[in-house]
Coordinates of N, CA and C and ligand atoms in Angstrom, one line a residue:
M1 N 4.0 -5.1 -23.6 CA 3.8 -4.2 -22.4 C 2.4 -3.5 -22.5
K2 N 1.8 -3.4 -21.3 CA 0.5 -2.8 -21.3 C 0.7 -1.2 -21.3
L3 N -0.4 -0.5 -21.5 CA -0.4 0.9 -21.5 C -1.5 1.4 -20.5
V4 N -1.0 2.2 -19.6 CA -2.0 2.8 -18.6 C -2.0 4.3 -18.7
A5 N -3.1 4.9 -19.1 CA -3.2 6.3 -19.3 C -4.1 6.9 -18.2
G6 N -3.7 8.0 -17.7 CA -4.5 8.7 -16.7 C -5.2 10.0 -17.3
N7 N -6.5 10.0 -17.3 CA -7.2 11.1 -17.8 C -7.7 12.0 -16.6
W8 N -7.0 13.1 -16.4 CA -7.3 13.9 -15.3 C -8.6 14.7 -15.4
K9 N -9.1 14.7 -16.6 CA -10.3 15.5 -16.9 C -10.1 17.0 -16.5
M10 N -11.2 17.6 -16.0 CA -11.0 19.1 -15.6 C -10.6 19.1 -14.1
N11 N -9.5 18.5 -13.8 CA -9.1 18.5 -12.4 C -7.6 18.9 -12.3
G12 N -7.2 19.4 -11.2 CA -5.8 19.7 -10.9 C -5.5 21.2 -11.1
D13 N -4.3 21.6 -10.6 CA -3.8 22.9 -10.8 C -2.3 22.8 -10.9
K14 N -1.6 23.9 -10.9 CA -0.1 23.8 -11.1 C 0.5 23.1 -9.9
A15 N 0.1 23.4 -8.7 CA 0.7 22.8 -7.6 C 0.4 21.3 -7.5
M16 N -0.8 20.9 -7.8 CA -1.2 19.5 -7.8 C -0.4 18.7 -8.8
A17 N -0.2 19.3 -10.0 CA 0.5 18.7 -11.1 C 1.9 18.5 -10.8
Q18 N 2.5 19.5 -10.2 CA 3.9 19.4 -9.8 C 4.2 18.3 -8.8
A19 N 3.3 18.2 -7.8 CA 3.4 17.2 -6.8 C 3.2 15.8 -7.3
L20 N 2.1 15.7 -8.1 CA 1.7 14.3 -8.7 C 2.8 13.8 -9.6
V21 N 3.3 14.6 -10.5 CA 4.3 14.1 -11.4 C 5.6 13.8 -10.7
A22 N 6.0 14.6 -9.7 CA 7.2 14.3 -8.9 C 7.1 13.0 -8.2
D23 N 5.9 12.7 -7.7 CA 5.6 11.5 -7.0 C 5.7 10.3 -7.9
L24 N 5.1 10.4 -9.1 CA 5.1 9.3 -10.1 C 6.5 9.1 -10.6
A25 N 7.2 10.2 -10.8 CA 8.6 10.0 -11.3 C 9.5 9.3 -10.3
A26 N 9.3 9.6 -9.0 CA 10.0 9.0 -8.0 C 9.7 7.4 -7.9
R27 N 8.5 7.1 -8.1 CA 8.1 5.7 -8.1 C 8.7 5.0 -9.3
Q28 N 8.7 5.7 -10.5 CA 9.3 5.1 -11.7 C 10.8 4.9 -11.5
A29 N 11.4 5.9 -10.9 CA 12.9 5.8 -10.7 C 13.2 4.6 -9.7
A30 N 12.4 4.4 -8.7 CA 12.6 3.4 -7.7 C 12.5 2.0 -8.3
K31 N 11.5 1.8 -9.2 CA 11.2 0.5 -9.8 C 10.5 0.8 -11.1
R32 N 11.1 0.4 -12.2 CA 10.6 0.7 -13.5 C 9.2 0.1 -13.6
A33 N 8.3 0.9 -14.1 CA 6.9 0.5 -14.2 C 6.7 -0.7 -15.1
A34 N 5.6 -1.5 -14.8 CA 5.3 -2.7 -15.5 C 4.6 -2.4 -16.8
S35 N 4.2 -1.1 -17.0 CA 3.5 -0.7 -18.2 C 4.0 0.6 -18.7
A36 N 3.6 1.0 -19.9 CA 3.9 2.3 -20.4 C 2.8 3.2 -19.7
V37 N 3.2 4.4 -19.4 CA 2.4 5.3 -18.6 C 2.2 6.6 -19.4
V38 N 0.9 7.1 -19.4 CA 0.6 8.3 -20.1 C -0.2 9.2 -19.2
L39 N 0.2 10.5 -19.0 CA -0.5 11.4 -18.2 C -1.2 12.4 -19.1
C40 N -2.6 12.6 -18.9 CA -3.4 13.5 -19.7 C -4.0 14.5 -18.8
P41 N -3.2 15.6 -18.5 CA -3.7 16.7 -17.7 C -4.5 17.7 -18.6
P42 N -5.2 18.6 -17.9 CA -5.9 19.7 -18.7 C -4.8 20.4 -19.6
A43 N -5.3 21.0 -20.7 CA -4.4 21.5 -21.7 C -3.4 22.6 -21.1
Y44 N -3.9 23.4 -20.2 CA -3.0 24.5 -19.7 C -1.8 24.0 -18.9
L45 N -2.0 22.7 -18.4 CA -0.9 22.2 -17.6 C 0.1 21.3 -18.4
L46 N -0.2 21.2 -19.7 CA 0.6 20.3 -20.6 C 2.1 20.6 -20.6
P47 N 2.5 21.9 -20.9 CA 3.9 22.2 -20.9 C 4.6 21.9 -19.6
Q48 N 3.9 22.2 -18.5 CA 4.5 22.0 -17.2 C 4.7 20.5 -16.9
V49 N 3.6 19.7 -17.2 CA 3.7 18.3 -17.0 C 4.7 17.6 -17.9
A50 N 4.8 18.1 -19.2 CA 5.7 17.5 -20.1 C 7.2 17.8 -19.7
A51 N 7.4 19.0 -19.1 CA 8.7 19.4 -18.7 C 9.1 18.5 -17.5
A52 N 8.2 18.3 -16.6 CA 8.4 17.6 -15.3 C 8.6 16.1 -15.7
A53 N 7.9 15.6 -16.7 CA 8.0 14.2 -17.1 C 9.1 13.8 -18.0
A54 N 9.8 14.8 -18.6 CA 10.8 14.6 -19.5 C 11.9 13.7 -18.9
G55 N 12.3 12.7 -19.7 CA 13.4 11.8 -19.2 C 13.0 10.9 -18.1
K56 N 11.7 10.8 -17.7 CA 11.3 10.0 -16.5 C 10.5 8.8 -17.0
R57 N 10.5 8.5 -18.2 CA 9.6 7.4 -18.8 C 8.2 7.6 -18.4
L58 N 7.7 8.8 -18.5 CA 6.3 9.2 -18.3 C 5.9 9.9 -19.6
N59 N 4.9 9.4 -20.3 CA 4.5 10.1 -21.5 C 3.3 11.0 -21.2
V60 N 3.1 12.0 -22.1 CA 2.1 13.0 -21.9 C 1.1 13.0 -23.0
G61 N -0.2 13.2 -22.7 CA -1.2 13.3 -23.8 C -2.2 14.3 -23.5
G62 N -2.9 14.8 -24.6 CA -4.0 15.7 -24.5 C -5.3 15.0 -24.2
Q63 N -6.3 15.7 -23.8 CA -7.6 15.1 -23.6 C -8.6 15.2 -24.8
D64 N -8.1 16.0 -25.8 CA -9.0 16.3 -26.9 C -8.1 17.1 -27.9
C65 N -8.5 17.1 -29.2 CA -7.9 18.0 -30.1 C -8.9 18.5 -31.1
S66 N -8.6 19.5 -31.8 CA -9.5 20.0 -32.9 C -9.4 19.1 -34.1
A67 N -10.6 19.1 -34.8 CA -10.6 18.4 -36.1 C -10.0 19.2 -37.2
E68 N -9.8 20.5 -36.9 CA -9.1 21.4 -37.9 C -7.6 21.3 -37.7
A69 N -7.0 21.4 -38.9 CA -5.5 21.4 -38.9 C -5.0 22.7 -38.2
G70 N -5.6 23.8 -38.6 CA -5.1 25.1 -38.1 C -3.7 25.4 -38.7
P71 N -3.1 26.4 -38.4 CA -3.6 27.4 -37.4 C -4.8 28.2 -38.1
G72 N -5.6 28.9 -37.3 CA -6.7 29.6 -37.8 C -7.7 30.1 -36.8
A73 N -8.8 30.6 -37.3 CA -9.8 31.2 -36.4 C -10.7 30.1 -35.9
F74 N -10.3 29.4 -34.8 CA -11.1 28.4 -34.2 C -11.0 28.6 -32.7
T75 N -11.7 29.6 -32.2 CA -11.6 30.1 -30.8 C -11.9 28.9 -29.9
G76 N -11.0 28.8 -28.9 CA -11.2 27.8 -27.9 C -10.7 26.4 -28.2
E77 N -10.2 26.2 -29.4 CA -9.8 24.9 -29.8 C -8.2 24.8 -29.7
I78 N -7.8 23.6 -29.6 CA -6.3 23.3 -29.6 C -6.0 22.3 -30.6
S79 N -5.0 22.5 -31.5 CA -4.8 21.6 -32.6 C -3.8 20.5 -32.1
A80 N -3.9 19.4 -32.9 CA -3.0 18.3 -32.6 C -1.5 18.8 -32.7
T81 N -1.2 19.7 -33.6 CA 0.1 20.2 -33.8 C 0.6 20.9 -32.5
M82 N -0.4 21.7 -32.0 CA 0.0 22.4 -30.7 C 0.2 21.4 -29.6
L83 N -0.6 20.3 -29.5 CA -0.3 19.3 -28.5 C 1.1 18.7 -28.6
R84 N 1.4 18.5 -29.9 CA 2.7 17.9 -30.1 C 3.8 18.9 -29.7
D85 N 3.6 20.2 -30.0 CA 4.5 21.2 -29.6 C 4.6 21.3 -28.1
A86 N 3.5 21.0 -27.4 CA 3.5 21.1 -25.9 C 4.2 19.9 -25.3
G87 N 4.6 18.9 -26.1 CA 5.3 17.7 -25.5 C 4.5 16.5 -25.5
C88 N 3.3 16.5 -26.1 CA 2.5 15.3 -26.1 C 2.9 14.2 -27.1
D89 N 2.7 12.9 -26.7 CA 2.8 11.8 -27.6 C 1.5 11.2 -28.0
Y90 N 0.5 11.5 -27.1 CA -0.8 10.9 -27.3 C -1.9 11.9 -27.2
V91 N -3.1 11.6 -27.7 CA -4.3 12.5 -27.4 C -5.5 11.6 -27.3
I92 N -6.3 11.8 -26.3 CA -7.6 11.1 -26.2 C -8.6 11.8 -27.2
V93 N -9.3 11.0 -28.0 CA -10.4 11.6 -28.8 C -11.7 10.8 -28.6
G94 N -12.8 11.5 -28.7 CA -14.1 10.8 -28.6 C -14.5 10.3 -27.3
H95 N -13.9 10.9 -26.2 CA -14.3 10.5 -24.9 C -15.9 10.7 -24.7
S96 N -16.5 9.8 -24.0 CA -18.0 9.9 -23.9 C -18.5 11.2 -23.3
E97 N -17.6 11.8 -22.5 CA -18.1 13.1 -22.0 C -18.1 14.2 -23.1
R98 N -17.3 14.0 -24.1 CA -17.3 14.9 -25.3 C -18.4 14.5 -26.2
R99 N -18.6 13.2 -26.4 CA -19.6 12.8 -27.3 C -21.0 13.2 -26.7
A100 N -21.2 13.1 -25.4 CA -22.5 13.4 -24.8 C -22.7 14.9 -24.6
R101 N -21.7 15.6 -24.1 CA -21.8 17.0 -23.7 C -21.6 17.9 -24.9
H102 N -20.9 17.5 -25.9 CA -20.5 18.4 -27.0 C -21.0 17.8 -28.3
G103 N -21.8 16.8 -28.3 CA -22.5 16.2 -29.5 C -21.5 15.7 -30.5
E104 N -20.3 15.2 -30.0 CA -19.3 14.8 -31.0 C -19.8 13.5 -31.7
S105 N -19.8 13.5 -33.0 CA -20.2 12.3 -33.8 C -19.0 11.4 -34.1
D106 N -19.2 10.2 -34.6 CA -18.2 9.3 -35.0 C -17.3 10.0 -36.1
A107 N -18.0 10.7 -37.0 CA -17.2 11.3 -38.1 C -16.3 12.4 -37.6
L108 N -16.7 13.1 -36.6 CA -15.8 14.2 -36.0 C -14.7 13.5 -35.2
V109 N -15.0 12.5 -34.5 CA -13.9 11.8 -33.7 C -12.9 11.2 -34.7
R110 N -13.4 10.7 -35.8 CA -12.4 10.1 -36.8 C -11.6 11.3 -37.4
A111 N -12.2 12.4 -37.6 CA -11.4 13.6 -38.2 C -10.3 14.0 -37.2
K112 N -10.7 14.0 -35.9 CA -9.7 14.3 -34.8 C -8.6 13.3 -34.8
A113 N -9.0 12.0 -34.9 CA -7.9 11.0 -34.9 C -7.0 11.1 -36.1
E114 N -7.5 11.5 -37.2 CA -6.7 11.7 -38.4 C -5.7 12.9 -38.2
R115 N -6.2 13.9 -37.6 CA -5.4 15.1 -37.3 C -4.3 14.7 -36.3
A116 N -4.6 13.9 -35.4 CA -3.6 13.5 -34.4 C -2.5 12.7 -35.1
L117 N -2.9 11.7 -35.9 CA -1.9 10.9 -36.6 C -1.0 11.8 -37.5
A118 N -1.6 12.7 -38.2 CA -0.9 13.6 -39.1 C 0.1 14.5 -38.3
A119 N -0.2 14.8 -37.0 CA 0.7 15.6 -36.2 C 1.7 14.7 -35.5
G120 N 1.7 13.4 -35.7 CA 2.6 12.6 -35.0 C 2.2 12.1 -33.6
L121 N 0.9 12.2 -33.3 CA 0.4 11.8 -32.0 C -0.3 10.4 -32.2
I122 N -0.3 9.7 -31.1 CA -1.1 8.4 -31.1 C -2.5 8.7 -30.5
P123 N -3.5 8.6 -31.3 CA -4.9 8.8 -30.8 C -5.4 7.7 -29.9
I124 N -6.0 8.0 -28.8 CA -6.7 7.0 -28.0 C -8.1 7.3 -28.2
I125 N -8.7 6.4 -29.0 CA -10.1 6.6 -29.5 C -11.1 5.9 -28.6
C126 N -12.0 6.7 -28.0 CA -12.9 6.1 -27.0 C -14.2 5.7 -27.6
V127 N -14.7 4.6 -27.1 CA -16.0 4.1 -27.5 C -16.7 3.5 -26.3
G128 N -18.0 3.3 -26.3 CA -18.6 2.7 -25.2 C -20.1 3.0 -25.2
E129 N -20.9 2.1 -24.7 CA -22.4 2.2 -24.8 C -22.9 2.8 -23.5
T130 N -24.1 3.4 -23.5 CA -24.8 3.9 -22.3 C -25.5 2.7 -21.6
L131 N -25.9 3.0 -20.4 CA -26.7 2.0 -19.6 C -27.9 1.5 -20.4
E132 N -28.6 2.5 -20.9 CA -29.8 2.2 -21.7 C -29.6 1.3 -22.9
Q133 N -28.5 1.6 -23.6 CA -28.1 0.8 -24.7 C -27.7 -0.6 -24.3
R134 N -27.0 -0.8 -23.2 CA -26.7 -2.1 -22.7 C -27.9 -2.9 -22.3
Q135 N -28.8 -2.2 -21.5 CA -30.0 -2.9 -21.0 C -30.9 -3.3 -22.2
S136 N -30.9 -2.6 -23.3 CA -31.7 -3.0 -24.4 C -31.0 -4.0 -25.3
G137 N -29.8 -4.4 -24.9 CA -29.1 -5.5 -25.7 C -28.4 -4.9 -26.9
D138 N -28.2 -3.6 -26.9 CA -27.5 -3.0 -28.1 C -26.0 -2.7 -27.9
A139 N -25.5 -3.1 -26.8 CA -24.1 -2.7 -26.5 C -23.1 -3.0 -27.6
V140 N -23.1 -4.2 -28.1 CA -22.2 -4.6 -29.1 C -22.4 -3.9 -30.4
A141 N -23.6 -3.7 -30.8 CA -23.9 -3.0 -32.0 C -23.5 -1.6 -31.9
V142 N -23.7 -0.9 -30.8 CA -23.3 0.5 -30.6 C -21.8 0.6 -30.7
V143 N -21.1 -0.2 -30.0 CA -19.6 -0.2 -29.9 C -19.1 -0.5 -31.3
R144 N -19.6 -1.4 -32.0 CA -19.1 -1.8 -33.4 C -19.3 -0.6 -34.3
R145 N -20.5 0.1 -34.2 CA -20.7 1.3 -35.0 C -19.7 2.4 -34.7
Q146 N -19.5 2.6 -33.4 CA -18.5 3.6 -33.0 C -17.1 3.3 -33.5
V147 N -16.7 2.1 -33.4 CA -15.4 1.7 -33.9 C -15.3 1.9 -35.4
A148 N -16.3 1.4 -36.1 CA -16.3 1.5 -37.6 C -16.3 3.0 -38.0
G149 N -17.0 3.8 -37.3 CA -17.1 5.2 -37.7 C -16.0 6.1 -37.2
S150 N -15.3 5.7 -36.2 CA -14.3 6.6 -35.5 C -12.9 6.3 -35.9
L151 N -12.7 5.1 -36.4 CA -11.3 4.7 -36.7 C -10.8 5.3 -38.0
P152 N -9.7 5.9 -38.1 CA -9.2 6.5 -39.4 C -8.9 5.3 -40.4
D153 N -9.1 5.6 -41.6 CA -8.7 4.6 -42.6 C -7.3 4.1 -42.5
S154 N -6.4 5.0 -42.1 CA -5.0 4.7 -42.0 C -4.7 3.9 -40.8
A155 N -5.7 3.5 -40.0 CA -5.4 2.8 -38.7 C -4.7 1.5 -38.9
R156 N -4.7 1.0 -40.1 CA -4.0 -0.3 -40.3 C -2.5 -0.1 -40.4
Q157 N -2.1 1.1 -40.8 CA -0.6 1.3 -40.9 C -0.1 2.1 -39.8
Q158 N -0.9 2.8 -39.1 CA -0.4 3.7 -38.0 C -0.9 3.2 -36.7
V159 N -0.2 3.7 -35.6 CA -0.5 3.2 -34.3 C -1.7 4.0 -33.8
V160 N -2.8 3.3 -33.5 CA -4.0 3.9 -32.8 C -4.3 3.0 -31.7
V161 N -4.9 3.6 -30.6 CA -5.3 2.9 -29.5 C -6.8 3.0 -29.4
I162 N -7.5 2.0 -29.0 CA -8.9 2.1 -28.8 C -9.2 1.9 -27.3
A163 N -10.0 2.7 -26.7 CA -10.4 2.6 -25.3 C -11.9 2.3 -25.2
Y164 N -12.2 1.1 -24.6 CA -13.6 0.8 -24.4 C -14.0 1.3 -23.0
E165 N -14.9 2.3 -23.0 CA -15.3 2.8 -21.7 C -16.8 2.8 -21.7
P166 N -17.4 1.8 -21.1 CA -18.9 1.8 -21.0 C -19.3 3.0 -20.2
V167 N -20.2 3.8 -20.7 CA -20.6 5.1 -20.1 C -21.1 4.9 -18.7
W168 N -21.8 3.9 -18.4 CA -22.4 3.6 -17.1 C -21.3 3.2 -16.1
A169 N -20.1 3.0 -16.5 CA -19.1 2.6 -15.5 C -18.1 3.7 -15.2
I170 N -18.3 4.9 -15.9 CA -17.4 6.0 -15.8 C -17.8 6.9 -14.6
G171 N -16.9 6.9 -13.6 CA -17.1 7.8 -12.5 C -18.2 7.3 -11.5
T172 N -18.7 6.1 -11.8 CA -19.8 5.6 -11.0 C -19.4 4.7 -9.9
G173 N -18.2 4.2 -10.0 CA -17.8 3.1 -9.1 C -18.3 1.7 -9.5
K174 N -19.1 1.7 -10.6 CA -19.6 0.5 -11.1 C -18.7 0.0 -12.3
T175 N -17.9 -1.0 -12.0 CA -17.0 -1.5 -13.0 C -17.7 -2.5 -13.8
A176 N -17.4 -2.6 -15.1 CA -17.9 -3.7 -15.9 C -17.2 -5.0 -15.3
T177 N -18.0 -6.1 -15.4 CA -17.4 -7.3 -14.8 C -16.3 -7.8 -15.8
P178 N -15.4 -8.6 -15.3 CA -14.4 -9.2 -16.2 C -15.0 -9.9 -17.4
D179 N -16.1 -10.5 -17.1 CA -16.8 -11.2 -18.3 C -17.3 -10.2 -19.3
D180 N -17.9 -9.1 -18.8 CA -18.3 -8.0 -19.8 C -17.1 -7.5 -20.6
V181 N -16.0 -7.2 -19.9 CA -14.9 -6.7 -20.5 C -14.3 -7.6 -21.5
R182 N -14.2 -8.9 -21.1 CA -13.6 -9.9 -22.0 C -14.4 -10.0 -23.3
A183 N -15.8 -10.0 -23.1 CA -16.7 -10.2 -24.2 C -16.5 -9.0 -25.2
M184 N -16.6 -7.8 -24.6 CA -16.6 -6.6 -25.5 C -15.2 -6.5 -26.2
H185 N -14.1 -6.7 -25.4 CA -12.8 -6.6 -26.0 C -12.6 -7.7 -27.1
G186 N -13.2 -8.8 -26.9 CA -13.1 -9.9 -28.0 C -13.8 -9.4 -29.2
E187 N -15.0 -8.8 -29.1 CA -15.8 -8.2 -30.2 C -14.9 -7.2 -31.0
I188 N -14.3 -6.3 -30.2 CA -13.6 -5.2 -30.8 C -12.4 -5.8 -31.5
R189 N -11.7 -6.7 -30.9 CA -10.5 -7.3 -31.5 C -10.9 -8.0 -32.8
A190 N -12.0 -8.7 -32.8 CA -12.4 -9.4 -34.1 C -12.8 -8.3 -35.1
Q191 N -13.4 -7.3 -34.7 CA -13.8 -6.2 -35.7 C -12.6 -5.6 -36.3
V192 N -11.6 -5.3 -35.5 CA -10.4 -4.6 -35.9 C -9.6 -5.6 -36.8
A193 N -9.6 -6.9 -36.5 CA -8.9 -7.9 -37.3 C -9.5 -8.0 -38.6
G194 N -10.9 -7.8 -38.7 CA -11.6 -7.8 -39.9 C -11.2 -6.7 -40.9
L195 N -10.6 -5.7 -40.4 CA -10.2 -4.6 -41.3 C -9.0 -5.0 -42.1
G196 N -8.3 -6.1 -41.8 CA -7.2 -6.5 -42.5 C -6.0 -6.6 -41.6
P197 N -4.8 -6.9 -42.1 CA -3.7 -7.1 -41.2 C -3.3 -5.8 -40.5
Q198 N -3.0 -5.9 -39.3 CA -2.7 -4.7 -38.5 C -1.2 -4.6 -38.4
V199 N -0.6 -3.5 -38.8 CA 0.8 -3.2 -38.6 C 1.0 -1.9 -38.0
P200 N 1.2 -1.8 -36.7 CA 1.2 -2.8 -35.7 C -0.2 -3.1 -35.1
P201 N -0.3 -4.0 -34.2 CA -1.6 -4.3 -33.6 C -2.2 -3.1 -32.8
V202 N -3.5 -3.1 -32.6 CA -4.2 -2.0 -31.9 C -4.3 -2.4 -30.5
P203 N -3.7 -1.6 -29.6 CA -3.9 -1.9 -28.1 C -5.3 -1.5 -27.8
L204 N -6.0 -2.4 -27.0 CA -7.4 -2.1 -26.5 C -7.3 -1.8 -25.0
L205 N -7.7 -0.6 -24.6 CA -7.7 -0.3 -23.2 C -9.1 -0.4 -22.6
Y206 N -9.2 -0.7 -21.4 CA -10.5 -0.7 -20.7 C -10.5 0.6 -19.8
G207 N -11.6 1.3 -19.7 CA -11.8 2.4 -18.8 C -13.2 2.4 -18.2
G208 N -13.3 2.8 -17.0 CA -14.5 2.9 -16.3 C -14.4 2.4 -14.9
S209 N -14.1 3.3 -13.9 CA -14.0 2.9 -12.5 C -12.9 1.9 -12.3
V210 N -11.8 2.0 -13.0 CA -10.6 1.1 -12.7 C -9.9 1.7 -11.5
K211 N -9.8 0.8 -10.5 CA -9.2 1.1 -9.2 C -8.1 0.1 -8.8
P212 N -7.3 0.5 -7.8 CA -6.3 -0.5 -7.4 C -6.8 -1.9 -7.1
D213 N -8.0 -2.0 -6.6 CA -8.5 -3.3 -6.1 C -9.2 -4.1 -7.3
N214 N -9.4 -3.5 -8.4 CA -10.0 -4.3 -9.5 C -9.1 -4.4 -10.7
A215 N -8.0 -3.6 -10.7 CA -7.2 -3.5 -11.9 C -6.5 -4.8 -12.3
A216 N -6.0 -5.6 -11.3 CA -5.3 -6.8 -11.7 C -6.2 -7.8 -12.5
E217 N -7.4 -7.9 -11.9 CA -8.3 -8.9 -12.6 C -8.7 -8.4 -14.0
L218 N -9.0 -7.1 -14.1 CA -9.4 -6.6 -15.4 C -8.3 -6.7 -16.4
M219 N -7.1 -6.3 -15.9 CA -5.9 -6.3 -16.8 C -5.5 -7.7 -17.3
A220 N -5.9 -8.7 -16.5 CA -5.6 -10.1 -16.8 C -6.5 -10.7 -17.9
Q221 N -7.5 -10.0 -18.3 CA -8.5 -10.5 -19.3 C -7.8 -10.5 -20.7
P222 N -8.2 -11.5 -21.5 CA -7.6 -11.5 -22.9 C -8.1 -10.3 -23.6
N223 N -7.2 -9.8 -24.5 CA -7.5 -8.6 -25.3 C -7.6 -7.3 -24.5
V224 N -7.2 -7.3 -23.3 CA -7.1 -6.1 -22.5 C -5.6 -5.7 -22.4
D225 N -5.3 -4.6 -23.1 CA -3.9 -4.2 -23.3 C -3.5 -3.0 -22.4
G226 N -4.5 -2.7 -21.5 CA -4.2 -1.6 -20.6 C -5.4 -0.9 -20.1
A227 N -5.2 0.3 -19.5 CA -6.4 0.9 -18.8 C -6.4 2.4 -19.1
L228 N -7.6 3.0 -19.2 CA -7.7 4.5 -19.2 C -8.4 4.8 -17.9
V229 N -7.7 5.5 -17.1 CA -8.1 5.7 -15.7 C -8.5 7.2 -15.5
G230 N -9.6 7.4 -14.9 CA -10.1 8.7 -14.5 C -9.7 9.1 -13.1
G231 N -10.7 9.0 -12.2 CA -10.6 9.4 -10.8 C -9.3 8.9 -10.1
A232 N -9.0 7.6 -10.3 CA -7.8 7.1 -9.6 C -6.5 7.6 -10.2
S233 N -6.5 8.3 -11.3 CA -5.2 8.8 -11.8 C -4.8 10.1 -11.1
L234 N -5.7 10.6 -10.2 CA -5.4 11.9 -9.5 C -4.6 11.7 -8.3
K235 N -4.5 10.4 -7.9 CA -3.7 10.1 -6.6 C -2.5 9.2 -7.0
A236 N -1.3 9.6 -6.8 CA -0.1 8.9 -7.2 C -0.2 7.4 -6.8
A237 N -0.5 7.2 -5.5 CA -0.5 5.8 -5.0 C -1.5 4.9 -5.7
D238 N -2.7 5.5 -5.9 CA -3.7 4.7 -6.6 C -3.3 4.4 -8.1
F239 N -2.9 5.5 -8.7 CA -2.5 5.3 -10.1 C -1.4 4.3 -10.3
W240 N -0.4 4.5 -9.4 CA 0.8 3.6 -9.6 C 0.4 2.1 -9.2
A241 N -0.5 1.9 -8.3 CA -1.0 0.6 -8.0 C -1.6 0.0 -9.3
I242 N -2.3 0.8 -10.0 CA -3.0 0.3 -11.3 C -1.9 -0.1 -12.3
V243 N -0.9 0.8 -12.4 CA 0.2 0.6 -13.3 C 0.9 -0.7 -12.9
E244 N 1.1 -0.9 -11.7 CA 1.8 -2.1 -11.2 C 0.9 -3.4 -11.3
A245 N -0.4 -3.2 -11.3 CA -1.3 -4.4 -11.5 C -1.1 -5.0 -12.8
C246 N -0.4 -4.4 -13.7 CA -0.2 -4.9 -15.1 C 1.1 -5.9 -15.1
R247 N 1.7 -6.0 -13.9 CA 3.0 -6.7 -13.9 C 2.7 -8.2 -14.0
Ligands
LIG301 P1 -13.2 6.8 -13.9 O1 -12.0 6.0 -13.8 O2 -13.2 8.0 -13.0 O3 -14.5 6.0 -13.9 O4 -13.1 7.5 -15.4 C1 -12.9 6.8 -16.5 C2 -12.7 7.6 -17.7 O5 -13.6 8.3 -18.2 C3 -11.3 7.8 -18.2 O6 -11.3 8.4 -19.4

């Protein structure tokens, strides 16, 4: 079964969350989704979304977590343990917006992923090259370096998810072509396989302008195990069309 996660980023409020989750729950009740579904709202909405999603076959995830175990004096941070307490099963770590805007390194992303695993969360570890890196022919090398540096050592025994999100495709309406996606996912799959036997296998998500009209083709590519959706996850009809495109 594929996995479709919606990253709301810094969007939404209590009213929007209530309406969106109710709409998704109704769709799920009418016809069971073709994929596992994860909703990643802003942190302050997590308890509300988790309560609304409970028992509806909708999972909840955070958008980031601290690399510190806590509790402690880390103003503005939220620990993986707190996310778990808020009802999360997943957490996104190393999103390109955090790597670019907050200078997050591979080592920090790995530390966050380790905290997530220790707290009982499944980390969705994001990697992806910039346009400049792609144009200069470095895309594969950059992504390989990110995967090598960001994956926890324990990734072979615990469930981790990798999301390939080319930076130039995020929020731009420019989707990677199915060929681009197939090629990069093949590279990542081979790299992960090279780490040794995977128990269980690592799902590879694609993210970057996934929309209802391109989802089916992207999701049909080999080694694409689901999607990490930004903008289109804010509208129930669009998000659900992507979920259904995995059928
Ligand atoms: P868009 O789907 O808006 O391009 O965002 C992708 C993304 O960054 C999901 O994490």
